[in-house]
Amino acid sequence: MIEDKNQQRTQLSDLGEFGLIDHLTENFKIKQSSTIKGIGDDAAVLEFKNKKIVVTTDLLLEGIHFDLSYMPLKHLGYKAIVVNLSDVYAMHANPTQVTVSIAVSNRFPLEALEDLYAGIETAANIYNVDVVGGDTTSSNTGLLISVTAIGEVESNNEVYRNGAKPNDLLVVSGDLGAAYMGLQVLEREKEVYKVNPNSQPDLEPYSYIIERQLKPEARKDIVKLLNDLNVKPTSMIDISDGLSSEIIHLCKQSKVGCDLYEDKIPLDPQVISTCEEFNIDSTTVALNGGEDYELLFTISQDDFLKIKANPNLSIIGHIKEEREGMHLVTRAETRIPIKAQGWKNFND
Amino acid sequence: MIEDKNQQRTQLSDLGEFGLIDHLTENFKIKQSSTIKGIGDDAAVLEFKNKKIVVTTDLLLEGIHFDLSYMPLKHLGYKAIVVNLSDVYAMHANPTQVTVSIAVSNRFPLEALEDLYAGIETAANIYNVDVVGGDTTSSNTGLLISVTAIGEVESNNEVYRNGAKPNDLLVVSGDLGAAYMGLQVLEREKEVYKVNPNSQPDLEPYSYIIERQLKPEARKDIVKLLNDLNVKPTSMIDISDGLSSEIIHLCKQSKVGCDLYEDKIPLDPQVISTCEEFNIDSTTVALNGGEDYELLFTISQDDFLKIKANPNLSIIGHIKEEREGMHLVTRAETRIPIKAQGWKNFND
C-alpha cells in the first residue's frame, strides 16, 4: 500500500557501518544537560547528580510487532521510541536519553532508513530526549529495532507497581481499545488490497483508531499533571498488553484485589462504532487489546477531589483486600474474575 | 556438532511471557548497591549519586554474528554480555548493570534458553553486574540478543577516544588476531563435519584461539591495573573490529597521526602457527581480524616506566602530528598507510 516504485534507492553497502550511523544521526541535537557525550565513542556518558535513573528496553520485530505493508517507516521509528518512553513515564519519571539499535536486511535502501530515523528524530524532539547510542547491523531477514530508554526522577519520587493499598482508587488516562481496533481495520484493508490493488479505502471514519495504532503517544502530560496537582500515585503501570493484564500485574505485586467497573472503562466513540461493525465486544477489546500506552495507576482516596473532574482521567474501580480477588463488575452487576490472557506470540 | 537428540524439550508456548522471564531470571542476584530495583516493573531504577554513568548497546544476530552449529548457547550468552562490558571498560568505567532482550523462534526449546541464560548469569557473576531488565519476544527466524550495558565512573575520570596527543605512546592489552583464527578453525571443522559427521576433530592445538572466539573476556583487569598504577590514558577504545579500524577511530577523533610498528604487535604462538597452517599473514589478521576485545589506549611518555615491564601490555607505536598520517612500519622498515577495512556485513 505504501510502496513507491519510483523512489530513490541507495544500497546500504555503498556506505560503511560508520558512514551509515554518522549519516542517520548527523542532524540529532543534544538537548539534555545530563548528556555529557552522545554517539561517537565506545559508550555514551551521562551525569544525573542526585537523581535516580530508570532504564527500560523493548524489541520490535517485523512480522511480529509491525507489518510494513501498512506501517510507514517514519511512524515505526516514532512508535519504537514512544513505547519505551511510556515505560519511563509509568515509573513517574521523565525520559532523557534513548539508544536505538537496528538490524536491517539489504532489501531496505538507505532512503527507507532515513524515513525510520526521521520518525525517531521527531519523537526525540517532541519528547525532549537525546539519542545517545546504538548499533547498526545487517539482518538475513527483516527489520528489527531495539530501543533502550533512560529517564530521571527525583529520589524517592519514583512509583512502582507494588504500592497499591485497599480503598485506593484505580485510575486510567485517556481511552482504551483504540489501537487494537485500528489494527483490525488495517488488517482488513490489507486483505482488500491483496484482492484489488486499485481499491481506495475510505479510512476517514477510522482516523482516530488508526492513528492510535500507527502513531501512538506516551502520556508525558499525565506525569506533569500529577506533579502539578501534587498527587503521587501509590502504584503505576503503563497499558501495553491490555487493561486486564496490567491490573493483574499491579494487584499481584501490591498483594491486593480490586473491583473494576465495566461501565467506567473509557471508550472512544470510534472504538464503539468499529466494535459494532466488527461484531466484537468493546469491553473485551479494552481489557485485552493492548498497545494503548495509557497509564494505569492508583491514588489515595484523599486525592479524589484533585482528579475527579479531569477529562484526561477516569476512575474505573477501587482496590480491595487480596483475599477478595480481582473482579470485573459488569453493566449487569455480575462479578467476573479478571483473568490474564498471557502472551500469545509464542503460540503463533 | 553440539546437538543432543535426547535433550529434554519444553515448548516455549507452555509458558507465557511472564512465566518465561520469571523462570529465566529467578536465580539472578542483585550485587550492585546502585541497583534499587531490577527486573519486575516497567523499568529498572538505579542510583549513582555523584558518579557519571556510561551506556552502550550491541545487537548479536544468528547467521550474522554467531553460528549455533559450533557456538554453544551458554558461551553465546556469556559472550553477549562480555562484548558490551568491553565497551564500558574502554571508557575507563566499571560496568554495573545490563539489560538483555532476546527474540527467539519456536524451534528453541526452553532448555536452550536456560543454557543461554546460564551463560548470561555466569558473566554477570564474574563481572559483578546486575541483569536489571529486558524483553523477550518470539521471532519468525533465528535467535537475536540485544544487550545494553551501564557502567559508572568517578566524575572526570572517564576516557574518550579523542584525547591522544603527539608523542603519546600507543599501547594494547593482551594479544591480537586469536578470535579471528579461532573462527577460521571452527568454520573449517564445520565443513569437515558436513562431509563426515563421524569425524572427531582434534582441536587441542587450537584451544586458546577457539576459546578467544567462543568465550572471550573483557579486560576488567586493565582498568584496575591502570588505576593501581595511577596511569590515566589520554584516549582509549576497545578492539572489536580489528586494530587498524580502531587506530583510525582513535587518531581521527584525536586529530593526530601515528606510527604502528609491525614487530611490536602482540601475537600468541597459536595465532602464528595457525596463520602459517592457513597461509594467512598474521599481521593482516591482527590488523583486520576483529573480536579481540582488548583495549587500545594512549598514555603520556611520562608514564612509560610505570607500564613498560607489564606482561599484559605492549607498546606498539606512538602518536604523531595529524599531517604526518597513520602508518604501519613493517619489519622491512617500509611505511604503509593504515587503511580502514570498513564494515563488511552489508556486502555479504
PDB file of N, CA, C and O in Angstrom, chain A residues 13 17 40-42 44 46-47 49 52-56 58-59 65 106 135-138 141 144 146 148 155 161 237-238 253 343 345-347, chain B residues 13 17 40-42 44-47 49 52-56 58-59 65 106 135-138 141 144 146 148 155 161 237-238 253 343 345-347:
ATOM      1  N   SER A  13      25.190  -1.069   1.168  1.00  0.00           N
ATOM      2  CA  SER A  13      26.593  -1.461   1.032  1.00  0.00           C
ATOM      3  C   SER A  13      27.443  -0.327   0.452  1.00  0.00           C
ATOM      4  O   SER A  13      28.661  -0.374   0.503  1.00  0.00           O
ATOM      5  N   GLU A  17      29.724   0.884   7.881  1.00  0.00           N
ATOM      6  CA  GLU A  17      28.972   0.979   9.131  1.00  0.00           C
ATOM      7  C   GLU A  17      29.047   2.393   9.675  1.00  0.00           C
ATOM      8  O   GLU A  17      28.077   2.992  10.106  1.00  0.00           O
ATOM      9  N   GLY A  40      29.308   8.313  19.259  1.00  0.00           N
ATOM     10  CA  GLY A  40      30.636   8.586  18.739  1.00  0.00           C
ATOM     11  C   GLY A  40      31.786   8.040  19.544  1.00  0.00           C
ATOM     12  O   GLY A  40      32.938   8.188  19.155  1.00  0.00           O
ATOM     13  N   ASP A  41      31.514   7.414  20.681  1.00  0.00           N
ATOM     14  CA  ASP A  41      32.606   6.788  21.427  1.00  0.00           C
ATOM     15  C   ASP A  41      32.190   5.348  21.737  1.00  0.00           C
ATOM     16  O   ASP A  41      31.199   4.852  21.185  1.00  0.00           O
ATOM     17  N   ASP A  42      32.947   4.646  22.574  1.00  0.00           N
ATOM     18  CA  ASP A  42      32.570   3.267  22.907  1.00  0.00           C
ATOM     19  C   ASP A  42      31.242   3.224  23.643  1.00  0.00           C
ATOM     20  O   ASP A  42      30.509   2.244  23.561  1.00  0.00           O
ATOM     21  N   ALA A  44      28.047   6.071  25.553  1.00  0.00           N
ATOM     22  CA  ALA A  44      27.618   7.424  25.900  1.00  0.00           C
ATOM     23  C   ALA A  44      27.990   7.692  27.354  1.00  0.00           C
ATOM     24  O   ALA A  44      28.106   6.771  28.157  1.00  0.00           O
ATOM     25  N   LEU A  46      26.789   9.933  30.711  1.00  0.00           N
ATOM     26  CA  LEU A  46      25.661  10.675  31.263  1.00  0.00           C
ATOM     27  C   LEU A  46      25.952  11.047  32.710  1.00  0.00           C
ATOM     28  O   LEU A  46      26.719  10.353  33.394  1.00  0.00           O
ATOM     29  N   GLU A  47      25.328  12.123  33.181  1.00  0.00           N
ATOM     30  CA  GLU A  47      25.542  12.524  34.575  1.00  0.00           C
ATOM     31  C   GLU A  47      24.237  13.051  35.149  1.00  0.00           C
ATOM     32  O   GLU A  47      23.676  14.014  34.629  1.00  0.00           O
ATOM     33  N   LYS A  49      23.703  13.547  38.689  1.00  0.00           N
ATOM     34  CA  LYS A  49      23.847  14.126  40.038  1.00  0.00           C
ATOM     35  C   LYS A  49      22.972  13.367  41.044  1.00  0.00           C
ATOM     36  O   LYS A  49      23.075  12.143  41.125  1.00  0.00           O
ATOM     37  N   LYS A  52      17.666   9.704  40.767  1.00  0.00           N
ATOM     38  CA  LYS A  52      17.681   8.304  40.356  1.00  0.00           C
ATOM     39  C   LYS A  52      17.454   8.238  38.858  1.00  0.00           C
ATOM     40  O   LYS A  52      16.896   9.161  38.255  1.00  0.00           O
ATOM     41  N   ILE A  53      17.873   7.125  38.254  1.00  0.00           N
ATOM     42  CA  ILE A  53      17.554   6.939  36.844  1.00  0.00           C
ATOM     43  C   ILE A  53      16.744   5.661  36.684  1.00  0.00           C
ATOM     44  O   ILE A  53      16.806   4.743  37.509  1.00  0.00           O
ATOM     45  N   VAL A  54      15.953   5.627  35.624  1.00  0.00           N
ATOM     46  CA  VAL A  54      15.203   4.422  35.284  1.00  0.00           C
ATOM     47  C   VAL A  54      15.656   3.974  33.901  1.00  0.00           C
ATOM     48  O   VAL A  54      16.043   4.793  33.075  1.00  0.00           O
ATOM     49  N   VAL A  55      15.640   2.659  33.684  1.00  0.00           N
ATOM     50  CA  VAL A  55      16.109   2.079  32.420  1.00  0.00           C
ATOM     51  C   VAL A  55      15.108   1.038  31.963  1.00  0.00           C
ATOM     52  O   VAL A  55      14.701   0.168  32.743  1.00  0.00           O
ATOM     53  N   THR A  56      14.704   1.108  30.713  1.00  0.00           N
ATOM     54  CA  THR A  56      13.757   0.141  30.169  1.00  0.00           C
ATOM     55  C   THR A  56      14.104  -0.146  28.722  1.00  0.00           C
ATOM     56  O   THR A  56      14.714   0.687  28.040  1.00  0.00           O
ATOM     57  N   ASP A  58      12.914  -2.404  24.924  1.00  0.00           N
ATOM     58  CA  ASP A  58      11.918  -3.139  24.151  1.00  0.00           C
ATOM     59  C   ASP A  58      12.467  -3.503  22.785  1.00  0.00           C
ATOM     60  O   ASP A  58      13.211  -2.738  22.183  1.00  0.00           O
ATOM     61  N   LEU A  59      12.034  -4.659  22.312  1.00  0.00           N
ATOM     62  CA  LEU A  59      12.353  -5.109  20.958  1.00  0.00           C
ATOM     63  C   LEU A  59      11.113  -5.013  20.090  1.00  0.00           C
ATOM     64  O   LEU A  59      10.026  -5.399  20.513  1.00  0.00           O
ATOM     65  N   HIS A  65       5.698  -7.591  15.544  1.00  0.00           N
ATOM     66  CA  HIS A  65       5.167  -6.372  16.163  1.00  0.00           C
ATOM     67  C   HIS A  65       4.691  -5.331  15.150  1.00  0.00           C
ATOM     68  O   HIS A  65       3.995  -4.409  15.511  1.00  0.00           O
ATOM     69  N   ASN A 106      19.315  -6.208   3.360  1.00  0.00           N
ATOM     70  CA  ASN A 106      19.711  -5.428   2.187  1.00  0.00           C
ATOM     71  C   ASN A 106      18.538  -4.969   1.337  1.00  0.00           C
ATOM     72  O   ASN A 106      18.710  -4.116   0.479  1.00  0.00           O
ATOM     73  N   ASP A 135      23.422   0.586  17.703  1.00  0.00           N
ATOM     74  CA  ASP A 135      24.207  -0.353  16.934  1.00  0.00           C
ATOM     75  C   ASP A 135      23.442  -0.561  15.627  1.00  0.00           C
ATOM     76  O   ASP A 135      22.217  -0.493  15.607  1.00  0.00           O
ATOM     77  N   THR A 136      24.170  -0.729  14.544  1.00  0.00           N
ATOM     78  CA  THR A 136      23.524  -0.947  13.253  1.00  0.00           C
ATOM     79  C   THR A 136      24.135  -2.187  12.647  1.00  0.00           C
ATOM     80  O   THR A 136      25.358  -2.276  12.545  1.00  0.00           O
ATOM     81  N   THR A 137      23.324  -3.146  12.297  1.00  0.00           N
ATOM     82  CA  THR A 137      23.874  -4.369  11.723  1.00  0.00           C
ATOM     83  C   THR A 137      22.967  -4.873  10.616  1.00  0.00           C
ATOM     84  O   THR A 137      21.830  -4.421  10.475  1.00  0.00           O
ATOM     85  N   SER A 138      23.490  -5.770   9.807  1.00  0.00           N
ATOM     86  CA  SER A 138      22.659  -6.364   8.771  1.00  0.00           C
ATOM     87  C   SER A 138      21.884  -7.541   9.338  1.00  0.00           C
ATOM     88  O   SER A 138      22.218  -8.093  10.375  1.00  0.00           O
ATOM     89  N   THR A 141      16.956 -11.395   7.450  1.00  0.00           N
ATOM     90  CA  THR A 141      15.529 -11.391   7.148  1.00  0.00           C
ATOM     91  C   THR A 141      15.007  -9.961   7.170  1.00  0.00           C
ATOM     92  O   THR A 141      15.343  -9.166   6.325  1.00  0.00           O
ATOM     93  N   LEU A 144      14.475  -5.118  12.483  1.00  0.00           N
ATOM     94  CA  LEU A 144      14.330  -5.227  13.924  1.00  0.00           C
ATOM     95  C   LEU A 144      14.827  -3.943  14.570  1.00  0.00           C
ATOM     96  O   LEU A 144      15.835  -3.395  14.144  1.00  0.00           O
ATOM     97  N   SER A 146      15.660  -2.263  18.391  1.00  0.00           N
ATOM     98  CA  SER A 146      15.811  -2.438  19.832  1.00  0.00           C
ATOM     99  C   SER A 146      16.097  -1.071  20.446  1.00  0.00           C
ATOM    100  O   SER A 146      17.060  -0.420  20.072  1.00  0.00           O
ATOM    101  N   THR A 148      16.495   1.204  24.042  1.00  0.00           N
ATOM    102  CA  THR A 148      16.613   1.312  25.491  1.00  0.00           C
ATOM    103  C   THR A 148      16.405   2.768  25.863  1.00  0.00           C
ATOM    104  O   THR A 148      17.015   3.647  25.254  1.00  0.00           O
ATOM    105  N   SER A 155      14.917  11.609  43.656  1.00  0.00           N
ATOM    106  CA  SER A 155      14.997  10.450  44.557  1.00  0.00           C
ATOM    107  C   SER A 155      13.759  10.367  45.442  1.00  0.00           C
ATOM    108  O   SER A 155      13.299  11.371  45.969  1.00  0.00           O
ATOM    109  N   ARG A 161       5.024  -0.656  40.813  1.00  0.00           N
ATOM    110  CA  ARG A 161       3.760  -1.366  40.645  1.00  0.00           C
ATOM    111  C   ARG A 161       3.205  -1.863  41.980  1.00  0.00           C
ATOM    112  O   ARG A 161       2.053  -2.271  42.042  1.00  0.00           O
ATOM    113  N   ILE A 237       1.530   1.705  36.245  1.00  0.00           N
ATOM    114  CA  ILE A 237       1.998   0.797  35.193  1.00  0.00           C
ATOM    115  C   ILE A 237       1.475   1.350  33.884  1.00  0.00           C
ATOM    116  O   ILE A 237       0.460   2.052  33.870  1.00  0.00           O
ATOM    117  N   ASP A 238       2.171   1.093  32.788  1.00  0.00           N
ATOM    118  CA  ASP A 238       1.605   1.539  31.515  1.00  0.00           C
ATOM    119  C   ASP A 238       0.853   0.389  30.863  1.00  0.00           C
ATOM    120  O   ASP A 238       1.113  -0.794  31.129  1.00  0.00           O
ATOM    121  N   GLN A 253       1.569  -7.604  42.391  1.00  0.00           N
ATOM    122  CA  GLN A 253       2.769  -7.046  43.015  1.00  0.00           C
ATOM    123  C   GLN A 253       2.427  -6.256  44.270  1.00  0.00           C
ATOM    124  O   GLN A 253       3.246  -6.162  45.184  1.00  0.00           O
ATOM    125  N   TRP A 343       0.514 -14.386  27.034  1.00  0.00           N
ATOM    126  CA  TRP A 343       1.236 -13.759  25.950  1.00  0.00           C
ATOM    127  C   TRP A 343       1.143 -14.677  24.767  1.00  0.00           C
ATOM    128  O   TRP A 343       1.528 -15.833  24.825  1.00  0.00           O
ATOM    129  N   ASN A 345       2.342 -14.472  21.552  1.00  0.00           N
ATOM    130  CA  ASN A 345       3.284 -14.545  20.435  1.00  0.00           C
ATOM    131  C   ASN A 345       3.875 -15.937  20.220  1.00  0.00           C
ATOM    132  O   ASN A 345       4.049 -16.372  19.098  1.00  0.00           O
ATOM    133  N   PHE A 346       4.174 -16.638  21.317  1.00  0.00           N
ATOM    134  CA  PHE A 346       4.819 -17.935  21.155  1.00  0.00           C
ATOM    135  C   PHE A 346       3.850 -19.010  20.689  1.00  0.00           C
ATOM    136  O   PHE A 346       4.248 -20.113  20.364  1.00  0.00           O
ATOM    137  N   ASN A 347       2.545 -18.680  20.683  1.00  0.00           N
ATOM    138  CA  ASN A 347       1.563 -19.663  20.226  1.00  0.00           C
ATOM    139  C   ASN A 347       1.283 -19.560  18.734  1.00  0.00           C
ATOM    140  O   ASN A 347       0.530 -20.347  18.186  1.00  0.00           O
TER     141      ASN A 347
ATOM    142  N   SER B  13       5.764 -22.188  24.188  1.00  0.00           N
ATOM    143  CA  SER B  13       4.355 -21.814  24.294  1.00  0.00           C
ATOM    144  C   SER B  13       3.711 -22.379  25.560  1.00  0.00           C
ATOM    145  O   SER B  13       2.622 -21.970  25.945  1.00  0.00           O
ATOM    146  N   GLU B  17       4.643 -15.137  28.521  1.00  0.00           N
ATOM    147  CA  GLU B  17       5.779 -14.223  28.524  1.00  0.00           C
ATOM    148  C   GLU B  17       6.312 -14.057  29.934  1.00  0.00           C
ATOM    149  O   GLU B  17       7.494 -14.077  30.185  1.00  0.00           O
ATOM    150  N   GLY B  40      11.115  -6.578  36.906  1.00  0.00           N
ATOM    151  CA  GLY B  40       9.823  -6.759  37.548  1.00  0.00           C
ATOM    152  C   GLY B  40       8.919  -5.548  37.563  1.00  0.00           C
ATOM    153  O   GLY B  40       7.801  -5.632  38.052  1.00  0.00           O
ATOM    154  N   ASP B  41       9.376  -4.409  37.046  1.00  0.00           N
ATOM    155  CA  ASP B  41       8.499  -3.249  36.953  1.00  0.00           C
ATOM    156  C   ASP B  41       8.557  -2.733  35.516  1.00  0.00           C
ATOM    157  O   ASP B  41       9.098  -3.403  34.630  1.00  0.00           O
ATOM    158  N   ASP B  42       7.977  -1.551  35.266  1.00  0.00           N
ATOM    159  CA  ASP B  42       8.042  -1.008  33.918  1.00  0.00           C
ATOM    160  C   ASP B  42       9.475  -0.700  33.513  1.00  0.00           C
ATOM    161  O   ASP B  42       9.825  -0.739  32.339  1.00  0.00           O
ATOM    162  N   ALA B  44      13.803  -0.550  35.292  1.00  0.00           N
ATOM    163  CA  ALA B  44      14.699  -0.689  36.437  1.00  0.00           C
ATOM    164  C   ALA B  44      14.949   0.690  37.022  1.00  0.00           C
ATOM    165  O   ALA B  44      14.865   1.695  36.325  1.00  0.00           O
ATOM    166  N   VAL B  45      15.252   0.747  38.323  1.00  0.00           N
ATOM    167  CA  VAL B  45      15.575   2.012  38.979  1.00  0.00           C
ATOM    168  C   VAL B  45      16.997   1.922  39.523  1.00  0.00           C
ATOM    169  O   VAL B  45      17.345   0.975  40.229  1.00  0.00           O
ATOM    170  N   LEU B  46      17.822   2.889  39.164  1.00  0.00           N
ATOM    171  CA  LEU B  46      19.234   2.901  39.532  1.00  0.00           C
ATOM    172  C   LEU B  46      19.582   4.235  40.181  1.00  0.00           C
ATOM    173  O   LEU B  46      18.944   5.248  39.914  1.00  0.00           O
ATOM    174  N   GLU B  47      20.620   4.224  41.014  1.00  0.00           N
ATOM    175  CA  GLU B  47      21.029   5.478  41.657  1.00  0.00           C
ATOM    176  C   GLU B  47      22.552   5.509  41.781  1.00  0.00           C
ATOM    177  O   GLU B  47      23.137   4.634  42.409  1.00  0.00           O
ATOM    178  N   LYS B  49      24.400   8.500  42.556  1.00  0.00           N
ATOM    179  CA  LYS B  49      24.903   9.632  43.328  1.00  0.00           C
ATOM    180  C   LYS B  49      25.831  10.504  42.472  1.00  0.00           C
ATOM    181  O   LYS B  49      25.409  10.967  41.421  1.00  0.00           O
ATOM    182  N   LYS B  52      29.412   9.665  37.188  1.00  0.00           N
ATOM    183  CA  LYS B  52      28.866   9.642  35.837  1.00  0.00           C
ATOM    184  C   LYS B  52      28.522   8.205  35.479  1.00  0.00           C
ATOM    185  O   LYS B  52      29.067   7.260  36.059  1.00  0.00           O
ATOM    186  N   ILE B  53      27.625   8.054  34.525  1.00  0.00           N
ATOM    187  CA  ILE B  53      27.366   6.704  34.039  1.00  0.00           C
ATOM    188  C   ILE B  53      27.669   6.637  32.547  1.00  0.00           C
ATOM    189  O   ILE B  53      27.630   7.646  31.842  1.00  0.00           O
ATOM    190  N   VAL B  54      28.002   5.443  32.088  1.00  0.00           N
ATOM    191  CA  VAL B  54      28.205   5.219  30.659  1.00  0.00           C
ATOM    192  C   VAL B  54      27.180   4.172  30.200  1.00  0.00           C
ATOM    193  O   VAL B  54      26.769   3.306  30.972  1.00  0.00           O
ATOM    194  N   VAL B  55      26.751   4.294  28.950  1.00  0.00           N
ATOM    195  CA  VAL B  55      25.728   3.408  28.390  1.00  0.00           C
ATOM    196  C   VAL B  55      26.161   2.958  27.006  1.00  0.00           C
ATOM    197  O   VAL B  55      26.555   3.781  26.177  1.00  0.00           O
ATOM    198  N   THR B  56      26.086   1.666  26.754  1.00  0.00           N
ATOM    199  CA  THR B  56      26.472   1.135  25.453  1.00  0.00           C
ATOM    200  C   THR B  56      25.576  -0.037  25.101  1.00  0.00           C
ATOM    201  O   THR B  56      25.046  -0.705  25.999  1.00  0.00           O
ATOM    202  N   ASP B  58      24.660  -3.328  22.064  1.00  0.00           N
ATOM    203  CA  ASP B  58      25.080  -4.135  20.918  1.00  0.00           C
ATOM    204  C   ASP B  58      24.016  -5.159  20.576  1.00  0.00           C
ATOM    205  O   ASP B  58      23.350  -5.691  21.461  1.00  0.00           O
ATOM    206  N   LEU B  59      23.878  -5.430  19.300  1.00  0.00           N
ATOM    207  CA  LEU B  59      22.997  -6.486  18.803  1.00  0.00           C
ATOM    208  C   LEU B  59      23.831  -7.657  18.323  1.00  0.00           C
ATOM    209  O   LEU B  59      24.837  -7.469  17.659  1.00  0.00           O
ATOM    210  N   HIS B  65      26.345 -12.758  13.394  1.00  0.00           N
ATOM    211  CA  HIS B  65      27.383 -12.647  14.414  1.00  0.00           C
ATOM    212  C   HIS B  65      27.739 -13.965  15.073  1.00  0.00           C
ATOM    213  O   HIS B  65      28.756 -14.059  15.733  1.00  0.00           O
ATOM    214  N   ASN B 106      10.318 -20.519  17.699  1.00  0.00           N
ATOM    215  CA  ASN B 106       9.777 -21.691  18.384  1.00  0.00           C
ATOM    216  C   ASN B 106      10.661 -22.928  18.288  1.00  0.00           C
ATOM    217  O   ASN B 106      10.447 -23.892  19.015  1.00  0.00           O
ATOM    218  N   ASP B 135      13.598  -7.763  27.478  1.00  0.00           N
ATOM    219  CA  ASP B 135      12.360  -8.025  26.774  1.00  0.00           C
ATOM    220  C   ASP B 135      12.531  -9.401  26.143  1.00  0.00           C
ATOM    221  O   ASP B 135      13.634  -9.796  25.784  1.00  0.00           O
ATOM    222  N   THR B 136      11.469 -10.156  26.063  1.00  0.00           N
ATOM    223  CA  THR B 136      11.522 -11.479  25.455  1.00  0.00           C
ATOM    224  C   THR B 136      10.409 -11.551  24.433  1.00  0.00           C
ATOM    225  O   THR B 136       9.250 -11.284  24.766  1.00  0.00           O
ATOM    226  N   THR B 137      10.737 -11.881  23.212  1.00  0.00           N
ATOM    227  CA  THR B 137       9.694 -11.940  22.194  1.00  0.00           C
ATOM    228  C   THR B 137       9.973 -13.099  21.247  1.00  0.00           C
ATOM    229  O   THR B 137      11.065 -13.647  21.234  1.00  0.00           O
ATOM    230  N   SER B 138       8.979 -13.466  20.487  1.00  0.00           N
ATOM    231  CA  SER B 138       9.183 -14.524  19.503  1.00  0.00           C
ATOM    232  C   SER B 138       9.743 -13.918  18.230  1.00  0.00           C
ATOM    233  O   SER B 138       9.653 -12.727  17.982  1.00  0.00           O
ATOM    234  N   THR B 141      12.367 -16.120  12.661  1.00  0.00           N
ATOM    235  CA  THR B 141      13.540 -16.808  12.117  1.00  0.00           C
ATOM    236  C   THR B 141      14.418 -17.286  13.258  1.00  0.00           C
ATOM    237  O   THR B 141      14.037 -18.172  13.989  1.00  0.00           O
ATOM    238  N   LEU B 144      18.125 -13.734  18.328  1.00  0.00           N
ATOM    239  CA  LEU B 144      18.733 -12.401  18.373  1.00  0.00           C
ATOM    240  C   LEU B 144      18.885 -11.981  19.824  1.00  0.00           C
ATOM    241  O   LEU B 144      17.991 -12.219  20.632  1.00  0.00           O
ATOM    242  N   SER B 146      19.959  -8.629  22.218  1.00  0.00           N
ATOM    243  CA  SER B 146      20.285  -7.212  22.315  1.00  0.00           C
ATOM    244  C   SER B 146      20.635  -6.900  23.762  1.00  0.00           C
ATOM    245  O   SER B 146      19.830  -7.108  24.660  1.00  0.00           O
ATOM    246  N   THR B 148      22.181  -4.017  26.526  1.00  0.00           N
ATOM    247  CA  THR B 148      22.611  -2.662  26.863  1.00  0.00           C
ATOM    248  C   THR B 148      23.350  -2.749  28.197  1.00  0.00           C
ATOM    249  O   THR B 148      22.853  -3.365  29.143  1.00  0.00           O
ATOM    250  N   SER B 155      33.422  11.088  38.420  1.00  0.00           N
ATOM    251  CA  SER B 155      33.346  12.227  37.501  1.00  0.00           C
ATOM    252  C   SER B 155      34.740  12.700  37.110  1.00  0.00           C
ATOM    253  O   SER B 155      35.640  12.799  37.948  1.00  0.00           O
ATOM    254  N   ARG B 161      37.789   8.718  23.178  1.00  0.00           N
ATOM    255  CA  ARG B 161      38.671   8.375  22.058  1.00  0.00           C
ATOM    256  C   ARG B 161      39.499   9.575  21.585  1.00  0.00           C
ATOM    257  O   ARG B 161      40.429   9.402  20.821  1.00  0.00           O
ATOM    258  N   ILE B 237      39.994   2.909  23.466  1.00  0.00           N
ATOM    259  CA  ILE B 237      38.956   2.294  22.639  1.00  0.00           C
ATOM    260  C   ILE B 237      39.097   0.787  22.796  1.00  0.00           C
ATOM    261  O   ILE B 237      40.184   0.296  23.112  1.00  0.00           O
ATOM    262  N   ASP B 238      38.027   0.040  22.629  1.00  0.00           N
ATOM    263  CA  ASP B 238      38.212  -1.415  22.663  1.00  0.00           C
ATOM    264  C   ASP B 238      38.329  -1.944  21.247  1.00  0.00           C
ATOM    265  O   ASP B 238      37.844  -1.343  20.291  1.00  0.00           O
ATOM    266  N   GLN B 253      39.509  10.918  15.776  1.00  0.00           N
ATOM    267  CA  GLN B 253      38.807  11.699  16.789  1.00  0.00           C
ATOM    268  C   GLN B 253      39.766  12.568  17.589  1.00  0.00           C
ATOM    269  O   GLN B 253      39.387  13.622  18.092  1.00  0.00           O
ATOM    270  N   TRP B 343      33.145  -1.903   6.939  1.00  0.00           N
ATOM    271  CA  TRP B 343      32.284  -2.851   7.618  1.00  0.00           C
ATOM    272  C   TRP B 343      31.703  -3.744   6.562  1.00  0.00           C
ATOM    273  O   TRP B 343      31.049  -3.312   5.638  1.00  0.00           O
ATOM    274  N   ASN B 345      29.562  -6.418   6.727  1.00  0.00           N
ATOM    275  CA  ASN B 345      28.294  -7.154   6.817  1.00  0.00           C
ATOM    276  C   ASN B 345      27.323  -6.835   5.694  1.00  0.00           C
ATOM    277  O   ASN B 345      26.656  -7.706   5.167  1.00  0.00           O
ATOM    278  N   PHE B 346      27.224  -5.563   5.326  1.00  0.00           N
ATOM    279  CA  PHE B 346      26.240  -5.189   4.312  1.00  0.00           C
ATOM    280  C   PHE B 346      26.659  -5.629   2.914  1.00  0.00           C
ATOM    281  O   PHE B 346      25.885  -5.539   1.979  1.00  0.00           O
ATOM    282  N   ASN B 347      27.910  -6.057   2.755  1.00  0.00           N
ATOM    283  CA  ASN B 347      28.367  -6.512   1.432  1.00  0.00           C
ATOM    284  C   ASN B 347      28.138  -7.996   1.218  1.00  0.00           C
ATOM    285  O   ASN B 347      28.377  -8.512   0.142  1.00  0.00           O
TER     286      ASN B 347
END
